[in-house]
Coordinates of C-alpha atoms in Angstrom, one line a residue:
X295 CA 109.7 81.7 118.7
X296 CA 112.8 83.6 117.7
X297 CA 116.0 84.7 119.4
X298 CA 115.2 88.3 120.0
X299 CA 111.5 88.1 120.9
X300 CA 112.1 89.5 124.5
X301 CA 113.9 92.5 123.1
X302 CA 111.1 93.1 120.6
X303 CA 108.4 92.9 123.3
X304 CA 110.3 95.3 125.6
X305 CA 110.8 97.7 122.7
X306 CA 107.1 97.5 121.9
X307 CA 106.1 98.1 125.5
X308 CA 108.3 101.2 125.8
X309 CA 107.0 102.4 122.4
X310 CA 103.4 102.0 123.6
X311 CA 104.1 103.9 126.9
X312 CA 105.8 106.7 125.0
X313 CA 102.9 107.2 122.5
X314 CA 99.9 106.7 124.8
X315 CA 101.3 108.6 127.7
X316 CA 101.2 111.7 125.5
X317 CA 97.5 111.2 125.1
X318 CA 96.4 110.1 128.6
X319 CA 98.6 108.6 131.3
X320 CA 95.6 106.7 132.7
X321 CA 95.5 104.4 129.7
X322 CA 98.3 102.3 131.2
X323 CA 99.2 100.4 128.0
X324 CA 100.5 96.8 128.3
X325 CA 102.0 94.8 125.4
X326 CA 102.6 91.1 125.0
X327 CA 103.2 88.7 122.1
X328 CA 101.1 85.7 121.2
X329 CA 102.6 83.0 118.9
X330 CA 100.6 80.1 117.3
X331 CA 102.9 77.4 116.0
X332 CA 102.0 76.6 112.4
X333 CA 103.1 72.9 112.5
X334 CA 101.9 72.0 116.0
X335 CA 98.6 71.4 117.7
X336 CA 97.6 73.9 120.3
X337 CA 97.8 71.4 123.1
X338 CA 101.3 70.3 122.3
X339 CA 104.3 71.9 124.1
X340 CA 105.2 75.2 122.5
X341 CA 102.1 75.0 120.3
X342 CA 101.1 78.4 121.9
X343 CA 103.8 80.7 123.1
X344 CA 103.4 83.9 125.2
X345 CA 106.0 86.6 125.6
X346 CA 106.6 87.3 128.5
X347 CA 105.7 84.0 130.1
X348 CA 104.8 85.9 133.3
X349 CA 101.8 87.5 131.6
X350 CA 98.5 86.8 133.5
X351 CA 97.2 84.5 130.7
X352 CA 98.1 80.9 130.0
X353 CA 98.8 79.3 126.6
X354 CA 95.8 77.1 127.3
X355 CA 93.6 80.2 127.2
X356 CA 94.4 80.5 123.5
X357 CA 94.3 76.8 122.5
X358 CA 91.1 77.2 120.3
X359 CA 92.1 80.3 118.3
X360 CA 92.5 78.4 115.0
X361 CA 89.2 76.6 115.5
X362 CA 87.5 79.9 116.2
X363 CA 89.1 81.5 113.1
X364 CA 87.9 78.5 111.0
X365 CA 84.4 79.0 112.3
X366 CA 84.5 82.6 111.4
X367 CA 85.6 81.7 107.9
X368 CA 82.7 79.3 107.5
X369 CA 80.2 82.0 108.7
X370 CA 81.7 84.6 106.4
X371 CA 79.7 83.4 103.3
X372 CA 80.8 83.8 99.7
X373 CA 84.0 85.6 98.8
X374 CA 83.5 89.4 98.4
X375 CA 86.4 89.8 96.0
X376 CA 87.0 89.3 92.3
X377 CA 89.9 87.0 91.9
X378 CA 92.9 87.9 89.7
X379 CA 93.9 85.3 87.2
X380 CA 97.4 84.7 88.6
X381 CA 97.5 81.9 91.2
X382 CA 99.9 83.9 93.4
X383 CA 97.3 86.5 93.8
X384 CA 94.8 83.9 95.0
X385 CA 97.2 82.5 97.5
X386 CA 98.2 86.0 98.8
X387 CA 94.5 86.9 99.3
X388 CA 93.6 83.7 101.0
X389 CA 96.6 84.0 103.4
X390 CA 95.8 87.6 104.3
X391 CA 92.2 86.6 104.8
X392 CA 93.2 83.8 107.2
X393 CA 95.5 86.1 109.2
X394 CA 92.7 88.6 109.6
X395 CA 90.3 85.9 110.9
X396 CA 93.0 84.7 113.4
X397 CA 93.2 88.4 114.6
X398 CA 89.4 88.6 115.0
X399 CA 89.4 85.2 116.9
X400 CA 92.2 86.4 119.2
X401 CA 90.4 89.7 120.1
X402 CA 87.1 87.7 120.7
X403 CA 89.0 85.4 123.1
X404 CA 90.6 88.2 125.0
X405 CA 87.2 90.0 125.3
X406 CA 85.8 86.8 126.9
X407 CA 88.8 86.4 129.2
X408 CA 88.7 90.0 130.5
X409 CA 85.0 89.9 131.0
X410 CA 85.1 86.6 132.9
X411 CA 87.9 88.0 135.2
X412 CA 86.3 91.5 135.4
X413 CA 89.6 93.0 134.2
X414 CA 89.6 96.7 133.4
X415 CA 91.4 96.0 130.1
X416 CA 90.5 96.7 126.5
X417 CA 92.4 94.5 124.0
X418 CA 93.6 95.1 120.4
X419 CA 95.5 92.7 118.2
X420 CA 97.7 93.2 115.2
X421 CA 97.3 91.1 112.1
X422 CA 99.6 88.0 112.6
X423 CA 103.0 87.8 110.9
X424 CA 104.5 84.4 109.9
X425 CA 107.8 84.4 111.7
X426 CA 110.0 81.2 111.9
X427 CA 107.1 78.8 112.0
X428 CA 104.8 80.9 114.3
X429 CA 101.9 83.2 113.6
X430 CA 103.0 86.1 115.9
X431 CA 100.4 88.7 117.1
X432 CA 101.1 91.8 119.1
X433 CA 98.5 92.3 121.7
X434 CA 97.9 95.8 123.1
X435 CA 95.8 96.3 126.2
X436 CA 94.7 99.7 127.7
X437 CA 92.4 100.7 130.6
X438 CA 88.8 100.2 129.5
X439 CA 87.3 103.0 131.6
X440 CA 89.8 105.5 130.3
X441 CA 89.5 104.4 126.7
X442 CA 85.7 104.5 126.7
X443 CA 85.6 107.9 128.4
X444 CA 86.3 109.7 125.1
X445 CA 83.6 110.4 122.5
X446 CA 83.7 108.1 119.5
X447 CA 82.0 108.5 116.1
X448 CA 79.1 106.0 115.9
X449 CA 79.1 103.1 113.5
X450 CA 82.8 102.9 112.9
X451 CA 83.3 99.2 112.2
X452 CA 86.4 97.5 110.9
X453 CA 89.6 99.5 110.4
X454 CA 87.8 102.9 110.4
X455 CA 88.9 104.8 113.5
X456 CA 86.2 106.1 115.8
X457 CA 88.4 108.8 117.5
X458 CA 92.0 109.9 117.9
X459 CA 92.7 107.2 120.5
X460 CA 91.4 104.4 118.2
X461 CA 93.4 105.8 115.3
X462 CA 96.5 105.8 117.4
X463 CA 95.9 102.2 118.4
X464 CA 95.6 101.3 114.7
X465 CA 98.8 103.2 113.9
X466 CA 100.7 101.6 116.7
X467 CA 99.7 98.1 115.6
X468 CA 100.5 98.9 112.0
X469 CA 104.1 99.9 113.2
X470 CA 104.3 96.7 115.2
X471 CA 103.4 94.5 112.2
X472 CA 105.9 96.3 110.0
X473 CA 108.6 95.8 112.7
X474 CA 107.8 92.1 113.0
X475 CA 108.2 91.6 109.3
X476 CA 111.6 93.1 109.6
X477 CA 112.6 91.1 112.7
X478 CA 114.6 88.6 110.7
X479 CA 116.6 91.1 108.8
X480 CA 116.8 94.2 111.1
X481 CA 119.9 95.2 113.0
X482 CA 119.0 93.8 116.4
X483 CA 121.3 96.3 118.1
X484 CA 118.8 99.0 117.1
X485 CA 115.4 99.4 118.8
X486 CA 112.7 97.5 116.9
X487 CA 110.3 100.4 117.1
X488 CA 112.1 103.8 117.2
X489 CA 109.6 106.1 115.4
X490 CA 109.1 109.6 116.9
X491 CA 106.1 109.5 119.2
X492 CA 104.6 112.7 117.9
X493 CA 105.0 111.5 114.4
X494 CA 102.8 108.5 115.3
X495 CA 100.2 110.8 116.6
X496 CA 100.3 113.0 113.5
X497 CA 99.8 109.8 111.3
X498 CA 96.9 108.9 113.6
X499 CA 95.4 112.4 113.1
X500 CA 95.7 111.9 109.3
X501 CA 94.1 108.5 109.6
X502 CA 91.2 110.0 111.6
X503 CA 90.7 112.9 109.2
X504 CA 90.7 110.4 106.3
X505 CA 87.7 108.7 107.9
X506 CA 85.9 112.0 108.1
X507 CA 86.6 113.0 104.5
X508 CA 83.9 112.1 101.9
X509 CA 85.1 109.4 99.5
X510 CA 88.3 109.0 101.5
X511 CA 89.9 112.2 100.1
X512 CA 93.5 112.5 101.3
X513 CA 95.2 115.7 102.6
X514 CA 92.5 117.2 104.9
X515 CA 94.7 117.0 108.0
X516 CA 97.7 118.8 106.4
X517 CA 95.4 121.3 104.7
X518 CA 94.0 122.3 108.1
X519 CA 97.5 122.7 109.5
X520 CA 98.5 124.9 106.5
X521 CA 95.5 127.2 106.9
X522 CA 95.9 127.4 110.7
X523 CA 99.6 128.6 110.2
X524 CA 98.5 131.7 108.3
X525 CA 97.3 135.1 109.4
X526 CA 95.0 137.4 107.5
X527 CA 95.9 141.1 107.8
X528 CA 97.6 140.4 111.1
X529 CA 94.7 138.6 112.7
X530 CA 94.6 134.9 113.8
X531 CA 92.7 132.5 111.7
X532 CA 89.4 131.9 113.5
X533 CA 86.5 130.3 111.7
X534 CA 84.6 127.1 111.0
X535 CA 84.7 124.5 108.2
X536 CA 81.9 121.9 107.7
X537 CA 83.1 118.7 106.0
X538 CA 80.5 117.0 103.9
X539 CA 79.8 115.8 100.4
X540 CA 78.4 118.3 97.9
X541 CA 74.7 119.1 98.1
X542 CA 74.4 117.4 101.4
X543 CA 70.7 117.5 102.5
X544 CA 71.6 118.6 106.1
X545 CA 73.4 121.8 104.9
X546 CA 71.4 124.9 103.9
X547 CA 73.4 126.8 101.3
X548 CA 74.1 130.5 102.1
X549 CA 76.5 131.4 99.4
X550 CA 77.9 129.2 96.6
X551 CA 81.2 129.9 94.8
X552 CA 81.1 129.9 91.0
X553 CA 84.5 128.3 91.1
X554 CA 85.3 126.1 94.1
X555 CA 88.6 126.8 95.8
X556 CA 91.0 123.9 96.3
X557 CA 92.0 123.2 99.9
X558 CA 95.7 123.3 98.7
X559 CA 95.2 127.1 98.3
X560 CA 95.8 127.8 102.0
X561 CA 95.9 131.6 101.7
X562 CA 92.5 131.7 99.9
X563 CA 90.9 129.4 102.4
X564 CA 92.3 131.5 105.2
X565 CA 90.8 134.6 103.7
X566 CA 87.4 132.9 103.1
X567 CA 87.4 131.9 106.8
X568 CA 86.6 135.5 107.6
X569 CA 83.2 134.9 106.1
X570 CA 82.3 132.2 108.6
X571 CA 80.4 133.5 111.7
X572 CA 78.2 131.9 114.3
X573 CA 76.2 129.1 112.6
X574 CA 77.5 129.9 109.1
X575 CA 80.6 128.0 108.1
X576 CA 82.6 127.2 105.0
X577 CA 81.5 124.0 103.4
X578 CA 84.1 121.6 102.0
X579 CA 84.2 118.0 100.6
X580 CA 87.8 117.7 101.9
X581 CA 89.0 118.6 98.4
X582 CA 87.5 122.0 97.6
X583 CA 85.6 124.7 99.4
X584 CA 82.5 125.4 97.4
X585 CA 80.7 128.0 99.5
X586 CA 79.0 129.0 102.8
X587 CA 76.3 127.0 104.6
X588 CA 74.5 126.3 107.8
X589 CA 73.7 122.9 109.4
X590 CA 70.0 122.4 109.8
X591 CA 68.6 122.2 113.4
X592 CA 68.6 118.8 115.1
X593 CA 64.8 118.8 115.0
X594 CA 64.9 118.8 111.2
X595 CA 64.4 115.3 109.7
X596 CA 67.3 116.1 107.3
X597 CA 69.7 116.6 110.2
X598 CA 72.9 114.5 110.3
X599 CA 75.9 115.1 112.6
X600 CA 78.8 116.2 110.5
X601 CA 82.5 116.6 111.1
X602 CA 83.4 120.3 111.9
X603 CA 86.9 121.9 111.9
X604 CA 87.1 124.9 114.2
X605 CA 90.2 127.1 113.7
X606 CA 90.7 128.5 117.3
X607 CA 94.1 130.3 117.3
X608 CA 97.2 130.7 115.3
X609 CA 98.6 127.2 114.6
X610 CA 95.6 125.7 116.5
X611 CA 92.4 123.9 115.3
X612 CA 89.9 121.3 116.6
X613 CA 88.0 118.5 114.9
X614 CA 84.5 117.9 116.2
X615 CA 81.5 115.6 115.5
X616 CA 78.0 116.3 116.8
X617 CA 79.3 118.9 119.2
X618 CA 82.0 116.7 120.7
X619 CA 85.7 117.5 120.2
X620 CA 87.6 114.5 118.8
X621 CA 91.0 116.0 118.8
X622 CA 92.9 119.3 119.3
X623 CA 95.8 120.1 117.1
X624 CA 98.4 122.7 118.1
X625 CA 101.5 123.2 115.9
X626 CA 100.8 120.1 113.9
X627 CA 100.6 117.9 117.0
X628 CA 97.3 116.3 117.8
X629 CA 96.1 115.5 121.3
X630 CA 92.9 114.2 122.9
X631 CA 90.3 116.8 124.0
X632 CA 91.5 117.6 127.5
X633 CA 90.8 121.3 127.5
X634 CA 88.8 120.7 130.6
X635 CA 89.7 117.9 133.0
X636 CA 86.8 115.4 133.4
X637 CA 85.8 115.1 137.1
X638 CA 85.7 111.2 137.1
X639 CA 89.1 111.1 135.4
X640 CA 90.5 113.5 137.9
X641 CA 89.0 111.5 140.8
X642 CA 90.5 108.2 139.6
X643 CA 93.9 109.8 139.3
X644 CA 93.8 111.5 142.8
X645 CA 92.7 108.2 144.5
X646 CA 95.5 106.3 142.8
X647 CA 98.1 108.8 144.1
X648 CA 96.5 109.5 147.5
X649 CA 94.5 106.3 148.3
X650 CA 93.6 107.4 151.9
X651 CA 92.0 110.7 150.8
X652 CA 88.2 110.9 151.6
X653 CA 85.6 111.9 149.0
X654 CA 85.1 115.4 150.3
X655 CA 88.9 116.2 150.0
X656 CA 88.9 114.8 146.4
X657 CA 85.9 117.0 145.6
X658 CA 87.7 120.0 147.0
X659 CA 90.8 119.3 145.0
X660 CA 88.6 119.1 141.9
X661 CA 87.1 122.5 142.7
X662 CA 90.6 123.9 142.9
X663 CA 91.6 122.3 139.6
X664 CA 88.4 123.5 137.9
X665 CA 89.3 127.1 139.0
X666 CA 92.9 126.7 137.8
X667 CA 91.7 125.5 134.4
X668 CA 90.2 128.9 133.7
X669 CA 93.5 130.6 134.0
X670 CA 94.2 132.0 130.5
X671 CA 98.0 132.3 130.8
X672 CA 98.5 128.8 132.2
X673 CA 99.7 127.6 135.6
X674 CA 100.8 124.5 137.6
X675 CA 99.3 123.1 140.7
X676 CA 101.3 120.5 142.7
X677 CA 99.2 118.5 145.1
X678 CA 101.8 116.8 147.4
X679 CA 102.0 115.1 150.7
X680 CA 105.3 116.8 151.2
X681 CA 104.1 120.3 150.2
X682 CA 105.4 121.9 153.4
X683 CA 108.9 120.3 153.1
X684 CA 109.1 121.1 149.4
X685 CA 108.1 124.7 150.1
X686 CA 111.0 124.9 152.6
X687 CA 113.5 123.2 150.1
X688 CA 112.5 125.6 147.3
X689 CA 112.3 128.7 149.4
X690 CA 115.0 130.5 147.4
X691 CA 113.0 130.0 144.2
X692 CA 109.4 130.5 145.4
X693 CA 107.2 132.7 147.7
X694 CA 106.4 130.8 150.9
X695 CA 103.1 131.6 152.5
X696 CA 101.6 131.0 155.9
X697 CA 99.8 127.7 155.7
X698 CA 96.1 128.1 155.0
X699 CA 93.3 126.4 153.2
X700 CA 93.3 127.9 149.8
X701 CA 89.9 128.7 148.2
X702 CA 89.2 128.7 144.4
X703 CA 88.8 132.5 144.6
X704 CA 92.3 133.0 146.2
X705 CA 93.7 130.4 143.8
X706 CA 92.7 132.4 140.8
X707 CA 94.6 135.4 142.2
X708 CA 97.9 133.5 143.1
X709 CA 98.0 131.8 139.7
X710 CA 98.3 135.2 138.0
X711 CA 102.1 135.0 138.5
X712 CA 104.5 132.4 137.0
X713 CA 105.4 129.3 138.9
X714 CA 103.8 126.4 140.6
X715 CA 101.4 126.4 143.6
X716 CA 102.2 123.8 146.3
X717 CA 99.1 122.4 148.0
X718 CA 98.7 119.5 150.4
X719 CA 96.0 116.9 149.5
X720 CA 93.9 118.5 152.4
X721 CA 93.9 121.8 150.5
X722 CA 96.5 123.7 152.6
X723 CA 98.7 125.9 150.5
X724 CA 102.4 126.4 151.4
X725 CA 104.1 128.1 148.5
X726 CA 103.2 130.1 145.3
X727 CA 105.3 131.1 142.3
X728 CA 107.6 128.1 142.7
X729 CA 110.2 127.3 140.1
X730 CA 110.2 123.5 139.8
X731 CA 113.4 121.4 139.6
X732 CA 114.0 117.7 138.8
X733 CA 116.1 115.4 136.8
X734 CA 115.8 115.1 133.0
X735 CA 113.6 112.2 131.9
X736 CA 113.2 110.3 128.7
X737 CA 109.4 110.9 129.0
X738 CA 109.9 114.6 128.1
X739 CA 108.2 116.0 125.1
X740 CA 110.1 118.5 123.0
X741 CA 106.8 119.6 121.3
X742 CA 105.4 120.9 124.6
X743 CA 106.5 124.0 126.5
X744 CA 108.8 124.5 129.5
X745 CA 105.8 124.4 131.9
X746 CA 104.8 120.9 130.9
X747 CA 108.4 119.5 130.9
X748 CA 109.4 121.1 134.2
X749 CA 106.3 119.6 135.9
X750 CA 107.1 116.2 134.3
X751 CA 110.7 116.4 135.5
X752 CA 109.6 117.3 139.0
X753 CA 107.0 114.5 139.5
X754 CA 109.4 111.9 138.2
X755 CA 112.0 113.0 140.7
X756 CA 109.7 113.7 143.7
X757 CA 110.2 111.6 146.8
X758 CA 106.7 112.3 147.9
X759 CA 103.3 111.1 146.4
X760 CA 102.3 114.0 144.3
X761 CA 100.1 115.1 141.3
X762 CA 100.9 118.0 139.0
X763 CA 98.0 119.7 137.2
X764 CA 99.5 121.6 134.2
X765 CA 97.3 124.2 132.5
X766 CA 99.0 125.3 129.2
X767 CA 98.3 128.6 127.4
X768 CA 97.1 126.7 124.4
X769 CA 94.2 125.2 126.5
X770 CA 95.7 121.7 127.1
X771 CA 95.4 120.3 130.6
X772 CA 97.6 117.5 131.8
X773 CA 97.4 115.4 134.9
X774 CA 100.9 114.2 135.8
X775 CA 101.0 111.7 138.7
X776 CA 104.2 110.6 140.4
X777 CA 104.8 107.0 139.1

């Protein structure tokens, strides 16, 4: 399609891994390019091009994309837009409309292919870009079971994100489309996609909050960060904010301000948060706070699940919907709600790292992990087949213990000190308080603490199959399997 298509695809793959591994390493993102030649029939040589050619699909699988897009156009009915008078505007709209239909047809084709082959892959496509005679689409695939394990806001059709993961997918594809448009003019010695990974997640958080704001009001995400950064008379900002349009029938007013307070006035909002308590929360339309209110019970016919912002600690807040946490934001960095590790997610990860482990052992490791997740000061568990050898190697920077099956009760005691706990997959403990070592890795995250990064360095350098469970003080829990 073009000279540097392989470089672009590799850059997009690394970019996807860097972004989505910060959310959940079990997503296993995969990126490939699909090109449809504008001047060739699909059954002609190079009429359909895949990059890389070694991808598990064939060009023939996508031979009817244009026919499908044309059928979608015929089924779409009358135009839902008022045309501008200038012909260039007509052409621009028709071209964009056609590209969007090609995108829909490609996603539909991939859904059928993955279903027929029973692949555990969920596919997303960028809007095509016309590049040197080809309509080039970036295809992103992630693990379906992992993607669907996170709560999504119902009825979120089209480009409206359903959760943080969906918003990140949209942001990633938007960046890919922008980079494709610059492919002809960009300096090919530079990475095609070099945006900071955490900045992508922050943009995804803004995109998600924009969906929650009535009438698409901008600025809710940044306002929440500004409020969470402040203290009131030395205390942390803890309180609740309900996001809804004014006079929402599902909210019972408790107190109404004569003059609503703009959300840009972070200090006033932080002070008003002191009024929220239990079921009573500040009520905002994402532009102003106009009082206190309570959400009616679920049994009430007026009930409607609303977006809630819970300020939990200094620099920390959560976005929830219908009681489900959609994202946690700490120091202006959003993450998926992994405050408690899900048992099925943990089980999948353990079986991938230790395939010969029986179900009882997996359940026991889960009990240990659940116990560690209650540690308020944070800790690290390292499940490793080489736990005994590593305890010996790190004996100068750990406390070796006589090998014994460690119980959840004992684990709560030994995690009161700093350092990692080395445990065999069978549950036998060999060392506590270990200071982990390892080589620096490009997968490190400067926005996370030393506990996370030291565990990441260790698992990426380990010569034994291992899984590190990192419990951070801010409530995040990460599963870091050796790759």
